[in-house]
């Protein structure tokens, strides 16, 4: 009799419980919370994942960095954090497929570049196996990298000769060296220190970064390069075991708000931030378009670098020429969308 009376109550309680317990995901972050990559990409991503899964999956951004930026990919591999993001170029030699996205003169829109990059990665580059230890949520690029210096003839093809330029990881080091500059390695967070102390005379950066890191007072001249002198590739990845632990329904929901959608959101963010950065330079830092002579000289000088980077890509088993053709085609498609 007692069991009979309890059954309806137990049944009601069962229906009151959620269909699936909430899964909390830790999200590692190494940038200031105010950086647009965090505030306009990572934060919205966590919100969209939670909403798409009906609250079943709850990503939470950790309040303090777990370690330096180059360590973040392995944090995802080893489960130190469930989701991480970073720059592939911070781990030299590890990611050869990123060479494709970092080549010079590819495009002026981070959104078009990022969408095209994701499509090409998904269709061709992921077969190289570089990301097999994780679940890839997005790959994307920032806006076109430009030239910023304290002084020099901005119309001279040899303007960078002997100039000490702060550079990050990836192809930008080879670009700077090939054009006669002296590369000064250092993370973006150290850029102000390197310039203010005279360790560097200039920097290769997108407009956004010059503005965000407070570098405008340290520089006097900028040269805008059609298609960018370089690009930087980024990743957002998830621990494979944590991904595999999710239900098929939640995985499908997350796939719906990541991948191309997340790459597009990141690219749109960079485009907005670049526009804001360029606007902040008005009256403080003169930005001059590269001359035809400069473009011709730099294109010729950098061709061996491009060839070498495509050869490295081919070492992964990817058809480098076909991948580049697809990438360029997808950039054009994305620009027209």
Tab-separated table of N, CA and C in Angstrom, residues 20-21 84 93 146 172 203 219 224 246 248 252 313 325:
chain	number	residue	atom	x	y	z
A	20	UNK	N	19.140	15.351	-18.764
A	20	UNK	CA	20.558	15.042	-18.675
A	20	UNK	C	21.224	15.997	-17.700
A	21	UNK	N	22.106	15.474	-16.875
A	21	UNK	CA	22.789	16.321	-15.905
A	21	UNK	C	23.681	17.320	-16.628
A	84	UNK	N	40.399	25.132	-25.117
A	84	UNK	CA	41.468	26.121	-25.149
A	84	UNK	C	41.509	26.793	-26.513
A	93	UNK	N	56.929	24.567	-35.977
A	93	UNK	CA	57.121	23.264	-36.579
A	93	UNK	C	56.035	22.242	-36.304
A	146	UNK	N	50.020	44.271	-41.178
A	146	UNK	CA	50.564	45.456	-41.832
A	146	UNK	C	51.906	45.830	-41.217
A	172	UNK	N	55.520	34.957	-40.227
A	172	UNK	CA	55.908	36.364	-40.137
A	172	UNK	C	57.405	36.520	-39.887
A	203	UNK	N	56.948	47.072	-35.876
A	203	UNK	CA	56.216	45.840	-35.602
A	203	UNK	C	55.371	45.464	-36.815
A	219	UNK	N	54.790	54.655	-32.383
A	219	UNK	CA	55.025	54.500	-33.816
A	219	UNK	C	54.615	55.770	-34.564
A	224	UNK	N	50.030	50.044	-45.364
A	224	UNK	CA	48.986	49.043	-45.568
A	224	UNK	C	49.314	48.242	-46.824
A	246	UNK	N	30.147	13.474	-24.236
A	246	UNK	CA	28.876	14.166	-24.435
A	246	UNK	C	27.920	13.285	-25.233
A	248	UNK	N	25.227	12.342	-28.177
A	248	UNK	CA	25.212	12.646	-29.608
A	248	UNK	C	24.392	13.909	-29.879
A	252	UNK	N	25.905	17.300	-31.590
A	252	UNK	CA	25.311	17.891	-32.789
A	252	UNK	C	24.960	19.357	-32.554
A	313	UNK	N	53.788	22.097	-46.283
A	313	UNK	CA	52.406	21.618	-46.250
A	313	UNK	C	52.284	20.282	-46.979
A	325	UNK	N	44.508	26.440	-54.138
A	325	UNK	CA	43.481	26.799	-55.115
A	325	UNK	C	42.109	26.837	-54.461
